[in-house]
Amino acid sequence: MELPLINPIQKIAIYETASWFYIIGFNPTETRYRVIKIDRTDPKRLILSEDKYEYSAVEIRELLLMINNGNTVKSSKKFSAKAGFNQTISAFGIVGFVRFLEGYYMILITKRSRVAEIHNHCIFKVEDTSMIYIPNNNLKQSNPDEVRYMKMFQNVDLSSNFYFSYSYDLSHTYQFNTSSVVDIPSKEGSECYALRQLPTERYVWNSFLMEPFIRTVHPDWILPIIHGYIGQSVISVFGKLIFITIIARRSNKYAGTRYLKRGGTYEGNVANEVETEQIVHDASSMSGRVTAYVQVRGSIPAYWSQDVVKMVPKPPIIIDLPDPYATVAGKHFNQLLQRYGAPIIILNLVKKREKKKKEGILTDVYTASIEFLNEFLPPDHAIQYIGFDMARLNRSKDGNVMSRLAEIADRCVKATGFYQSHPLFNSQSLQSHPRLKGMCGRVMPDGSTKQTGLVRVNCVDCLDRTNTAMFALGKTALGYQLYFLGVLETPDIEVDSMCESILRVLYEDQGDTLALQYGGSQLVHRVDTYRKTTPWATHSRDIMHTLSRYYNNTFSDAEKQNTINLFLGKFLPREGSPHMWELYSDIHLHGAPVPPFEPISVPSYCQWWSAEAFCSLPFASDETMKSTKHLSAFISTIPGSDLVNRYNDYYSLNEITTLEDLYIYKLIMSWKDFVTDDPSKVSPFAVVNKKKRKSNEMPSNPSISGVSSTGSTDSSISEEEDDDEEEKSTLSLQKSNEIVSQRGFVVTKVNGDTWLLPALSVSRGFHWLFEFRLSFEGIFSVHERRLRCWSNSTRRCKSSHLPKLCRSRKELDPR
């Protein structure tokens, strides 16, 4: 039997002397201890050592007492003992070590919070960190650029959307984590194996920070941290708790900001690549059923970019380098085949028909690459392409975007299947639902089902349109997941039901978080936008977000990109070398270094896939070839040991906790935000009347603070503006000659028209917009059409029919 190994080191105490740092790591029950010793006398190098011995509570007390006695200095004047050995800080894990131009810094997690639980595995979010300078202050060498590098590094806010777990590998999918190791020896009797996998470097954001000590210390000290989004909610079905979890893993390969990181690299890594996993499991018991569905978003794999030199809202798309043999796309899809199997389904949401070709350039390149690659794959495993112009359909009067997405999603989910940990119920096996006809996936000998292949969604930015399409896929998958869990009779989720609202909020929170990280903005076009049910009062917020987003992309993205490059180790500061802020471009930092005077191996243009990936199809080769070499720890133990006992780890039996502080209590209490006033609709799958639905459907995600993890401000932009219409429409706020407000509304005259607008910070907002118009010419060109359409739809009456309005300066600017 194979069980996940629980990391014993979950708490850390730091002791210091003038010459050494002593790091004491221990488990929650304080029965297992390990010690790391760091030398503080070397101003440049990181010298640490560990004896690899596991201490008991008695042994660690004796060790600390001995160190304390050896570092006690007696004062001759006062005849008293002055301790030179004291505890400095307590922590919950080591993020890693980093050096700029002087000595090394140690980064510690000083505050954490539980944000999710997956089948009794606790998932934590980093809430606060501490950065400790290791060398003694007497040896500190002053460098004028050290402070600037340190501030730049600290711009990556580790308390914003960084997650870790002591017992669950967040860098892999649930399906991979539960897959068996092929070469593990059989175990007889009551003993079992405690396993810890090597994390996927692609999704571990502190891999560079762990490099200085990962090969020196015991694996118990290693704590992989992912970046992205994790959200969890619960539905109650007659007392049975069903947990819905969304995990979005952001790739650290070719990571950066919106306009500075586009397309892909020679290695096949693409910008803004995020793996989203939707886990639904029965939390009513320790051995409850678990289902999971995985999908991916990412930039179009080609050599393309956007010219950001000109200060325009939508820079033109440029194909930087022709790729007739689809080298970038081939390597990228080979990675997907290795990780997920076949079929790979492409859902391309880029515009197709435009008066002046902009986004269509990418569609032509993308389709040509897929056609070329499919020539060398068997038809059963060929890459499937689906093109859907969401923006164009949404502009049409009778266009129903969500209905069309639902049809595509049903076809895609059936083609790939999804993971389920248990076989079907007997009733489902005897009489299956007609909707299940054509459901793929692979049934294993134990009755479980595995997902083979996945859907890859993209638009230009992989933000608004992509997030809505991923929600449609997740909604369809959720219906099938709940059906296989025995909760639903039919695999359908009704629109505007509480269950659908919960899932929609989770996906929109994910979209807001990822948009803040990649583009410095929250979403503008949400699910309600494509359902055409967006309240007209929200458009004023969109205008403000557009300005802020334009400012961030123009003036802040370069600094954010430098911060990410420094944090991920793409740039290493060295004395005598150019500093990061002196570089004209960072393109060489993200490419593969070519050894000098060595011939470059030319890959086969026909066999773009690897032999391992091809032989394992339709399964993922990463799963079928999972062996002991992919494990960092491999221990023989008994099932009741604290190394594998998830019950004790989850419930923390050694700690006293109030009911209000329990995570499960907080999660269940959030259910009341979705409960309607109608007692006849207690089911989470019943349709809720929108008029009676609470406006505050769900508490806002605490991880979405309006500030991205690299310090950008809260803003938004639409990536789907109608380029044809915006050329016809013109609206100059310089012609606005009247802005007055009263009783929650603002009346403004623009070009002779009278508008009645919501007063949701609009009076202050319009004044601010007017000032920006004077400073940045052309800033309103993107949203001119939207503003005009909004004005036409919200025009109420002539100014003569309005009440008497106050025109004071105080109401114009409440500041």
Short mmCIF file of C-alpha atoms in Angstrom, two decimals, residues 13 36 89 94 118 145 150 159 265 287 299 304 329 337 403 425 459-461 490 516 565 589 681 729-730 793:
data_model
loop_
_atom_site.label_atom_id
_atom_site.label_comp_id
_atom_site.label_asym_id
_atom_site.label_seq_id
_atom_site.Cartn_x
_atom_site.Cartn_y
_atom_site.Cartn_z
CA ALA A 13 12.42 28.11 15.47
CA ILE A 36 20.47 23.12 10.35
CA ILE A 89 11.83 34.27 15.10
CA ILE A 94 11.65 28.03 4.59
CA ILE A 118 -8.45 18.08 -0.51
CA ASP A 145 22.74 48.89 -5.53
CA MET A 150 16.22 44.00 -2.36
CA SER A 159 1.46 37.04 0.82
CA THR A 265 10.02 30.25 -26.74
CA SER A 287 -12.65 7.58 2.03
CA SER A 299 -0.64 32.07 -25.24
CA TRP A 304 4.85 36.83 -31.93
CA ALA A 329 4.13 24.61 -31.42
CA LEU A 337 1.12 14.93 -24.73
CA SER A 403 -25.34 28.25 -25.29
CA PHE A 425 -22.64 2.83 -8.61
CA CYS A 459 -7.58 34.05 -26.84
CA VAL A 460 -5.09 36.89 -27.33
CA ASP A 461 -4.53 37.73 -23.66
CA THR A 490 -28.97 13.83 -14.71
CA LEU A 516 -4.07 40.84 -11.77
CA ASN A 565 12.98 37.86 -13.59
CA LEU A 589 17.08 35.60 -20.21
CA LYS A 681 -35.95 25.77 -2.87
CA SER A 729 -17.35 56.14 -33.10
CA THR A 730 -15.78 59.22 -31.58
CA SER A 793 -28.97 52.59 -23.32
#
